[in-house]
mmCIF file of C-alpha atoms in Angstrom:
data_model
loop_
_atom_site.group_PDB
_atom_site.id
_atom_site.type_symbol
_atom_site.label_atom_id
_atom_site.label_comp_id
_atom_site.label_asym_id
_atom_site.label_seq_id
_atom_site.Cartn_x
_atom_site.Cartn_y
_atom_site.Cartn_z
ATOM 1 C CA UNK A 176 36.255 -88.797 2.246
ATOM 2 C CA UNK A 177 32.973 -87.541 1.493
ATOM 3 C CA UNK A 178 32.036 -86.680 4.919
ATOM 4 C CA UNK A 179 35.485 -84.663 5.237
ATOM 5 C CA UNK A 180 34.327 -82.709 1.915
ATOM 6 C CA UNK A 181 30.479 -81.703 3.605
ATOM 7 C CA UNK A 182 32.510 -80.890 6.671
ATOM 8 C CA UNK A 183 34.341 -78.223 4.895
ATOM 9 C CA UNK A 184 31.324 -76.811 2.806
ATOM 10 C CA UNK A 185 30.238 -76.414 5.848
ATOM 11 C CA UNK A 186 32.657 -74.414 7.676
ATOM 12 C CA UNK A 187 33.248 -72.276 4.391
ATOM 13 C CA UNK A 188 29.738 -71.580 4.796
ATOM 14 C CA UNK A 189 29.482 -69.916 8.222
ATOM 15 C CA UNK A 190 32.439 -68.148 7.677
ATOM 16 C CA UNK A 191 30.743 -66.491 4.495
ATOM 17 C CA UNK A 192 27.844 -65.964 6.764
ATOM 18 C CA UNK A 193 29.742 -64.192 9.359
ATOM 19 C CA UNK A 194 31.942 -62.131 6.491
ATOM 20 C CA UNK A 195 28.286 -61.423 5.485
ATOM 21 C CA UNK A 196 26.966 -60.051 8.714
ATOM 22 C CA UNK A 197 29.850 -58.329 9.479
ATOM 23 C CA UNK A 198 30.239 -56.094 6.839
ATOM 24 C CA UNK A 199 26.055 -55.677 7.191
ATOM 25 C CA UNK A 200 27.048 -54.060 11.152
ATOM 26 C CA UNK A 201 29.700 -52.097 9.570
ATOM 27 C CA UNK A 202 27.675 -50.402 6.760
ATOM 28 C CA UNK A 203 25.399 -49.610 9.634
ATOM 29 C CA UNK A 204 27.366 -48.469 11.873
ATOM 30 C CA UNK A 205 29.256 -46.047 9.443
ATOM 31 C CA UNK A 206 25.450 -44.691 8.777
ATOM 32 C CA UNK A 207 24.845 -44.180 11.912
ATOM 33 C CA UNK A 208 27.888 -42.348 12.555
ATOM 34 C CA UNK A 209 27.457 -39.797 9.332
ATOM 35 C CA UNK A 210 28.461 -36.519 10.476
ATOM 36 C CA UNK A 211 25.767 -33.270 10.735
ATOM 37 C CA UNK A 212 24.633 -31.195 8.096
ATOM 38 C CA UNK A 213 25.236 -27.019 7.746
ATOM 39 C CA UNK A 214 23.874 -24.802 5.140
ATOM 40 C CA UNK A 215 26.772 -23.786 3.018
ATOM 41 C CA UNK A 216 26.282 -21.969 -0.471
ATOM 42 C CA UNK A 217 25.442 -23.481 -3.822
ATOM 43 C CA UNK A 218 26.789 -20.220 -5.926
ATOM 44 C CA UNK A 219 28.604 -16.774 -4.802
ATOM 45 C CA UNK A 220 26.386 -14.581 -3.184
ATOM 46 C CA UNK A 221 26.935 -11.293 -3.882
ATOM 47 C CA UNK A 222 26.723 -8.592 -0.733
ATOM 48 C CA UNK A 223 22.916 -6.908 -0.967
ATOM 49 C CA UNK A 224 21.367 -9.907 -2.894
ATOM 50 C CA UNK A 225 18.254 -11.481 -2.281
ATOM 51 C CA UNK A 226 18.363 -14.926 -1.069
ATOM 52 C CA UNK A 227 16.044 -17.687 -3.105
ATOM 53 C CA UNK A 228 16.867 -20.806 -0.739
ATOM 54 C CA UNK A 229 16.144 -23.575 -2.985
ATOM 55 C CA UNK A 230 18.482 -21.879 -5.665
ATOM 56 C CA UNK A 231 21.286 -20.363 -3.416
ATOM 57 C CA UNK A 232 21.732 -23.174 -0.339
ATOM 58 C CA UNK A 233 21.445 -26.318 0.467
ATOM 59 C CA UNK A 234 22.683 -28.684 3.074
ATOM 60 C CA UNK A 235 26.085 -30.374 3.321
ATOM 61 C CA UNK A 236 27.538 -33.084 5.419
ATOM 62 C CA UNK A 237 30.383 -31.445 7.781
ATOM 63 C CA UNK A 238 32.749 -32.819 9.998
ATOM 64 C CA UNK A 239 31.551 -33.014 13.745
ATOM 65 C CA UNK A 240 34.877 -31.698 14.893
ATOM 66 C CA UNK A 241 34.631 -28.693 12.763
ATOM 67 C CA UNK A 242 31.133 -27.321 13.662
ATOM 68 C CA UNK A 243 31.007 -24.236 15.608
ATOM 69 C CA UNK A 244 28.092 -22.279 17.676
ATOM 70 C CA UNK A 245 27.910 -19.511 14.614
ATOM 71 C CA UNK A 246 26.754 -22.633 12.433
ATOM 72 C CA UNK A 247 23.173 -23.273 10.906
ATOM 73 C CA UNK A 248 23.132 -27.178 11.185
ATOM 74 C CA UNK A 249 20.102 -29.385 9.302
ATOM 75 C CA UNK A 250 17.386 -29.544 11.926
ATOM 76 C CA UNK A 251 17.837 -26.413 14.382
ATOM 77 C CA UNK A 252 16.675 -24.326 10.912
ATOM 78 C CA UNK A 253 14.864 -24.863 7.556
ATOM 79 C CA UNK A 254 16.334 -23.408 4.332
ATOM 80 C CA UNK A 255 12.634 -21.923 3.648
ATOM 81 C CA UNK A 256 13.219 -19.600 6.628
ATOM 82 C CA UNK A 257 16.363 -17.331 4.966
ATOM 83 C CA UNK A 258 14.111 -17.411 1.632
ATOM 84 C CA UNK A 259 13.963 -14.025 0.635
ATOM 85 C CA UNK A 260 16.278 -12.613 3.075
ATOM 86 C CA UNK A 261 19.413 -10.289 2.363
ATOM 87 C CA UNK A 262 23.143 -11.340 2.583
ATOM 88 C CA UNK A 263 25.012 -8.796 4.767
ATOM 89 C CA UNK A 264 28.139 -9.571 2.728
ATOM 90 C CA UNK A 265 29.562 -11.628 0.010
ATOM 91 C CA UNK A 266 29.391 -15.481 0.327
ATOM 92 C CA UNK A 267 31.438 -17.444 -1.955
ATOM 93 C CA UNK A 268 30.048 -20.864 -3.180
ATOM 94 C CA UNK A 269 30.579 -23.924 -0.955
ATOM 95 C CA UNK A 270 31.447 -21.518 2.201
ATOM 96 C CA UNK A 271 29.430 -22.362 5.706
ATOM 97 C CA UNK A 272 26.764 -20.165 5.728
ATOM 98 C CA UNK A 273 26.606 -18.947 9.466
ATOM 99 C CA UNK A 274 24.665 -16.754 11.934
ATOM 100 C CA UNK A 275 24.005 -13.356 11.165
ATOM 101 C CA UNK A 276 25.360 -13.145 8.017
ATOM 102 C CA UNK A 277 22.095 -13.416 6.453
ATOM 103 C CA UNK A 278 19.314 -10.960 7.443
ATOM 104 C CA UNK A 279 15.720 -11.850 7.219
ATOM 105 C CA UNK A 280 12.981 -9.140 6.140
ATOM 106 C CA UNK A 281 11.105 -9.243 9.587
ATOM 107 C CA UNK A 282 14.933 -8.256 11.352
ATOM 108 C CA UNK A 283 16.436 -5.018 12.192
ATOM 109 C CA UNK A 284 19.212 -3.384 9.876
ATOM 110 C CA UNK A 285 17.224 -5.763 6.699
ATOM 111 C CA UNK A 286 17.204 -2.528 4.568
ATOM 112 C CA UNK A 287 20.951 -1.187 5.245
ATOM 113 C CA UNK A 288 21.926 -4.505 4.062
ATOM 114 C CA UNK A 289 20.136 -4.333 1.001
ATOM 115 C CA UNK A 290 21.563 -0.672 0.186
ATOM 116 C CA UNK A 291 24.716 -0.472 -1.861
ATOM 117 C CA UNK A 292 27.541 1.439 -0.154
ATOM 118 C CA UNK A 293 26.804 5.433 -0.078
ATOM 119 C CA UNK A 294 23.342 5.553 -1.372
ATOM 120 C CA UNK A 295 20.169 5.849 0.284
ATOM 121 C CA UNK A 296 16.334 4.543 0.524
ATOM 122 C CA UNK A 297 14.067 6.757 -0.024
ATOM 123 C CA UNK A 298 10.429 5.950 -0.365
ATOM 124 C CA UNK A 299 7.575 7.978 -2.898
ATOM 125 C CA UNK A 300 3.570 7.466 -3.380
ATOM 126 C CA UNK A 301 2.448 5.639 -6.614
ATOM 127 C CA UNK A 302 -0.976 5.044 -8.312
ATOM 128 C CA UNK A 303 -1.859 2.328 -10.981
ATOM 129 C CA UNK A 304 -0.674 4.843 -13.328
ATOM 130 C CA UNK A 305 1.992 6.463 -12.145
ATOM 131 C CA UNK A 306 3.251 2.699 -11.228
ATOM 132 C CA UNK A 307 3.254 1.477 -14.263
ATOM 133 C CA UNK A 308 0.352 -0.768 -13.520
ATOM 134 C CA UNK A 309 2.242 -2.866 -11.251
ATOM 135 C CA UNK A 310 4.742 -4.435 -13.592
ATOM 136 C CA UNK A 311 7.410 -2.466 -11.733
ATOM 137 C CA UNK A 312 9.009 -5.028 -9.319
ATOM 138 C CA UNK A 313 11.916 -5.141 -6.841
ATOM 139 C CA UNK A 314 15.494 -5.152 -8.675
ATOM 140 C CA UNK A 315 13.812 -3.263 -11.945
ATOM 141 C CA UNK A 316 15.314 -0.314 -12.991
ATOM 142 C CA UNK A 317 13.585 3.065 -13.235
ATOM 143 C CA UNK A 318 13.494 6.753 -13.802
ATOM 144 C CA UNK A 319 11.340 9.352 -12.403
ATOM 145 C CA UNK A 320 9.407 12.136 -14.481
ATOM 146 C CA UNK A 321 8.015 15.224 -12.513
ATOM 147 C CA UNK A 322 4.843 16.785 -13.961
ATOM 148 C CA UNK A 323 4.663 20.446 -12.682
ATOM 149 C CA UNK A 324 2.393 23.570 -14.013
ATOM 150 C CA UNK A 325 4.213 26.695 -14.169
ATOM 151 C CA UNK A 326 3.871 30.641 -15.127
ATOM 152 C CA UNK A 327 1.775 32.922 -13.964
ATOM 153 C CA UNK A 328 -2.108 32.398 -13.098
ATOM 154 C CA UNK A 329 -2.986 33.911 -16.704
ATOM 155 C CA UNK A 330 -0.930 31.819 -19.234
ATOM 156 C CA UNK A 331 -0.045 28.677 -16.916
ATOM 157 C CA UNK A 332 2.645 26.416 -18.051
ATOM 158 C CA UNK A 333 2.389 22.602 -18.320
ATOM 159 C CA UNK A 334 5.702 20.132 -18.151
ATOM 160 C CA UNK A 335 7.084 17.239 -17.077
ATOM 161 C CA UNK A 336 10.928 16.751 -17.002
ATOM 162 C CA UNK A 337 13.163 13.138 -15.916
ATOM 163 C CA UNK A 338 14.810 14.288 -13.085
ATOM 164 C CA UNK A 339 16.213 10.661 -11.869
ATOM 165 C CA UNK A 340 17.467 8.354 -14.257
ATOM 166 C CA UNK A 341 18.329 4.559 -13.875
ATOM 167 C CA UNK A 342 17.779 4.201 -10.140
ATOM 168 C CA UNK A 343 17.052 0.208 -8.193
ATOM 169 C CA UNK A 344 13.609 -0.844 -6.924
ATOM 170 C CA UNK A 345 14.152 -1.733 -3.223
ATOM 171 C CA UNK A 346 10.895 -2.635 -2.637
ATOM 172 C CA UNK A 347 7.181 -2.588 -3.619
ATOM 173 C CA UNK A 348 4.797 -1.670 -1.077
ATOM 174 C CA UNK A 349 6.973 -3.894 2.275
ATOM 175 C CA UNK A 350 7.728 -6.801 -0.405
ATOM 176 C CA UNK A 351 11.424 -6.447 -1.040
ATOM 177 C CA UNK A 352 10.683 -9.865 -3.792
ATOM 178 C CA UNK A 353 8.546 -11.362 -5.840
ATOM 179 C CA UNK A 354 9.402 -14.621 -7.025
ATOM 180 C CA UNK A 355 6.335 -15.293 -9.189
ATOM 181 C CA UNK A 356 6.548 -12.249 -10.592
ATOM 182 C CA UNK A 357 2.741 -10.851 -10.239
ATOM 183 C CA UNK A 358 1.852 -7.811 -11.252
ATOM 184 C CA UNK A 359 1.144 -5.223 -7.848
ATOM 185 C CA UNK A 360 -1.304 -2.292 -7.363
ATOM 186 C CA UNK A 361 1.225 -0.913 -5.031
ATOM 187 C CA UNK A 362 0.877 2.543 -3.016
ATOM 188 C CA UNK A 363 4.559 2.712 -1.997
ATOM 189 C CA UNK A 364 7.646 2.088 -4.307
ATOM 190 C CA UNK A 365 11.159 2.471 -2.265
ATOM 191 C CA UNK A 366 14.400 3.419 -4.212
ATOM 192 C CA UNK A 367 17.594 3.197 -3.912
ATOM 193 C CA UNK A 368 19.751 6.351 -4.618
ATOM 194 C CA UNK A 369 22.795 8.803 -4.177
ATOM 195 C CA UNK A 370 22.304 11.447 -0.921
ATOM 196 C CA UNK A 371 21.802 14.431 -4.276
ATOM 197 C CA UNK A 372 19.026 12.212 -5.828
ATOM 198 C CA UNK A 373 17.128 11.796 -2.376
ATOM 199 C CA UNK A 374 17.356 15.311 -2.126
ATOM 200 C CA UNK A 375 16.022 16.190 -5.433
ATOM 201 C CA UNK A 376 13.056 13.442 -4.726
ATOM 202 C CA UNK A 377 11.555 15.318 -1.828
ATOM 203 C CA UNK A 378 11.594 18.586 -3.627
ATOM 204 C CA UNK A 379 9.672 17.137 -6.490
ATOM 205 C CA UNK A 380 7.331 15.970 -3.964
ATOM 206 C CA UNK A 381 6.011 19.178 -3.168
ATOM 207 C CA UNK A 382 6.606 20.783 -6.664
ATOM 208 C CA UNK A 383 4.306 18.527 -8.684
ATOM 209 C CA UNK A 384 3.624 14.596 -9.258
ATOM 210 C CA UNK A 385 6.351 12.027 -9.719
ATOM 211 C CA UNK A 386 5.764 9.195 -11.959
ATOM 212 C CA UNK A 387 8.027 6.259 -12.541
ATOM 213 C CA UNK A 388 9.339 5.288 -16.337
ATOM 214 C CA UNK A 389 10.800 1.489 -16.379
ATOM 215 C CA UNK A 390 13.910 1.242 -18.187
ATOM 216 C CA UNK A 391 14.417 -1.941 -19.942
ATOM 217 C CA UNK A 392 16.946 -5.100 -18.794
ATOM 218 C CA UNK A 393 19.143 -4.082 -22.002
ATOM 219 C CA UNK A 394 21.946 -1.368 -21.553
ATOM 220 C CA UNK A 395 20.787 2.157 -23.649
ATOM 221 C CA UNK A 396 23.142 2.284 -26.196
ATOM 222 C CA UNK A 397 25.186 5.306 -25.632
ATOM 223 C CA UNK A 398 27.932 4.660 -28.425
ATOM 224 C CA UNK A 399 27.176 8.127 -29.017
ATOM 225 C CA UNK A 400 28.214 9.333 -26.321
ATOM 226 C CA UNK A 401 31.596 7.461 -26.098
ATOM 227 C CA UNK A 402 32.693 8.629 -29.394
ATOM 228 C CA UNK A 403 35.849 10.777 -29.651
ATOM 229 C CA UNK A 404 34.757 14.592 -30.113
ATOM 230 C CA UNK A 405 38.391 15.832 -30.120
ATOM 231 C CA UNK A 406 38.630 19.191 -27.898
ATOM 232 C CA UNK A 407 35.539 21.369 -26.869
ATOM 233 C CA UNK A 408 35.690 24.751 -25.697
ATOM 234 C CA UNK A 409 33.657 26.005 -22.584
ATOM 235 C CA UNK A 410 31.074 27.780 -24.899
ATOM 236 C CA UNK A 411 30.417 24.604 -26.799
ATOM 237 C CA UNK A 412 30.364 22.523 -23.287
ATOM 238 C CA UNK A 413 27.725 25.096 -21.924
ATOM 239 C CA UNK A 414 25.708 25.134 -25.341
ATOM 240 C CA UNK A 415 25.270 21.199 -24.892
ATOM 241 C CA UNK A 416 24.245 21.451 -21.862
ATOM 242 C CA UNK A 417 21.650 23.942 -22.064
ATOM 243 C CA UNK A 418 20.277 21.855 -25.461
ATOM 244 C CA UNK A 419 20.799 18.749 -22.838
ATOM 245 C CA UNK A 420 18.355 20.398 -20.565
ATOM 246 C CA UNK A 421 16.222 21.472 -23.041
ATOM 247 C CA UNK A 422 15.656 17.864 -24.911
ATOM 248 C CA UNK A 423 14.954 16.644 -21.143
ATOM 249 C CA UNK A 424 12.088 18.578 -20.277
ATOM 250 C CA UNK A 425 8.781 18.298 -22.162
ATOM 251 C CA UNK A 426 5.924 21.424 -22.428
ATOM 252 C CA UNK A 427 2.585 21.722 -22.974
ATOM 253 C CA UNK A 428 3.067 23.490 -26.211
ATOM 254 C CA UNK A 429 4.911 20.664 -27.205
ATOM 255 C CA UNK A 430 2.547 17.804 -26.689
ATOM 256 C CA UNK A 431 -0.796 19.967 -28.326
ATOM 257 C CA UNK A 432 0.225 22.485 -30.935
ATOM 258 C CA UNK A 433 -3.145 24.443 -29.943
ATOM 259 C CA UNK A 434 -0.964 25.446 -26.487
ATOM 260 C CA UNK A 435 1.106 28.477 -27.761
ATOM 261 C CA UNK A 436 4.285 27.554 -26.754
ATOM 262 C CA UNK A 437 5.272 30.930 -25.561
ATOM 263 C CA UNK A 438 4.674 31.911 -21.681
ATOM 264 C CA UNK A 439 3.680 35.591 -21.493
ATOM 265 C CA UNK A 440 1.062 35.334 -23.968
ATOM 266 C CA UNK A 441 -2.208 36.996 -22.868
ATOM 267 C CA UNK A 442 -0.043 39.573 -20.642
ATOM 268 C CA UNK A 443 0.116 42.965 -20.969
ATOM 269 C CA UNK A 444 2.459 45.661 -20.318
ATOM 270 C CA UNK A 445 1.634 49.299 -20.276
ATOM 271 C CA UNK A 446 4.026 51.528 -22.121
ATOM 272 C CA UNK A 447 4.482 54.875 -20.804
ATOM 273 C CA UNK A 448 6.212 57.677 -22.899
ATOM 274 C CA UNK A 449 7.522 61.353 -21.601
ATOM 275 C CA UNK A 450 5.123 60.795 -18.423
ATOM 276 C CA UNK A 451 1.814 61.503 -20.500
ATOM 277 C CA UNK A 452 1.587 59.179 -23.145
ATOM 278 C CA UNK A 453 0.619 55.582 -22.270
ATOM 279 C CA UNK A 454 0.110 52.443 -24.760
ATOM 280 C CA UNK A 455 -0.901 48.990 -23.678
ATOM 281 C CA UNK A 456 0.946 46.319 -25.411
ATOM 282 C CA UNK A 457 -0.568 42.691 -25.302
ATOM 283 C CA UNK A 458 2.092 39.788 -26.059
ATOM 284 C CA UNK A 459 0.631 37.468 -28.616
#
């Protein structure tokens, strides 16, 4: 009886030994057999947005059956490779990420698919001070200020006017990002603006120096302008705009009070009466 008792301990334990190993090869099998990795998006990725890798993709398991030749699967690429690039259009979180859709800076067409649709790049000198120092980075928001003499040789004119308002960085210098957020001594600062505003930018260039003004994160607060002024007549319309235009540009006279504010002063105009008599009149 007792050796009929061992006899079955026994056999119950090889078969838990062999329910053991089994399920051991299984588990490793099923491992081995895990299907490949793509990159596929973490959040939606807007059309013209920088790419941070670490932040925007990451790698997900995928059916074999389902990859395709247009895929980026774990181990033909990195994700540190499309840091920094551009997405060509929008990608919506948890789509397959594939070829082509996201352009890297040292590829062809990288700036068109940074540009917004209808506006243009267009690219102006900057100093330390006309920079801002460096603290202007890509994605910030600017205007631009021209500083122009005018008048005649006698009684020059000094002035500066914001010509540009609320335009995107592109890029500083070739560096379309800046994820650590230094401050840069650039010598180039590309924008991005409407076909009229690229216009206006290359006259400036030649009419006096531009300078860039950073606008801050926060929307201006133009509840002002959004208020209800019930009906205005075209004399009123064109008044406001003149006193627009005139609140926009800044003169010399205004900035030092020992500037007369007045342009002819120090010319003179001769005043000739009947044909024989003749005064000279000096504006003041």
């Amino acid at each position: 009886m007792q050796g009929r008792s061992l006899l079955l301990l026994g056999v119950a334990a090889i078969l838990a030994l062999v329910t053991a190993l089994g399920l051991k090869s299984r588990m490793g099998s099923d491992d081995a057999n895990t299907g490949p990795r793509i990159v596929v998006a973490t959040i939606d990725i807007p059309a013209g947005a920088f790419v941070r890798a670490n932040d925007f993709l990451t790698f997900k398991e995928w059916p074999e059956d389902n990859i395709t030749e247009s895929m980026l699967v774990d181990g033909q690429v990195t994700l540190k490779e499309f840091d920094g690039s551009v997405a060509r259009r929008a990608i919506q979180k948890g789509e397959a990420v594939v070829k082509n859709v996201l352009v890297k800076a040292t590829e062809g067409g990288f700036m068109s698919a940074v540009l917004e649709q209808g506006k243009r790049a267009v690219s102006i000198a900057v100093d330390s001070t006309s920079g801002n120092a460096g603290f202007i980075f890509p994605g910030d928001k600017v205007d631009l200020i021209l500083t122009l003499s005018t008048g005649s040789r006698q009684s020059p004119v000094r002035a500066s006017e914001t010509f540009v308002e609320d335009v995107r960085v592109l890029a500083v210098d070739q560096m379309l990002d800046n994820p650590e957020n230094k401050a840069m001594l650039a010598k180039t600062v590309t924008l991005e603006v409407t076909p009229k505003q690229a216009e206006k930018i290359n006259v400036a260039k030649d009419l006096g120096k531009i300078s860039l003004s950073l606008r801050s994160l926060a929307k201006d607060d133009d509840s002002e302008k959004t208020e209800d002024a019930g009906e205005i007549d075209l004399h009123t319309l064109l008044e406001n705009a003149e006193k627009s235009q005139e609140e926009s540009v800044t003169r010399d006279s205004d900035v030092s009070s020992i500037v007369t504010p007045r342009m002819a002063v120090g010319a003179k105009v001769q005043i000739i009466r009947g044909g024989k008599e003749r005064e000279e009149v000096e504006f003041r």
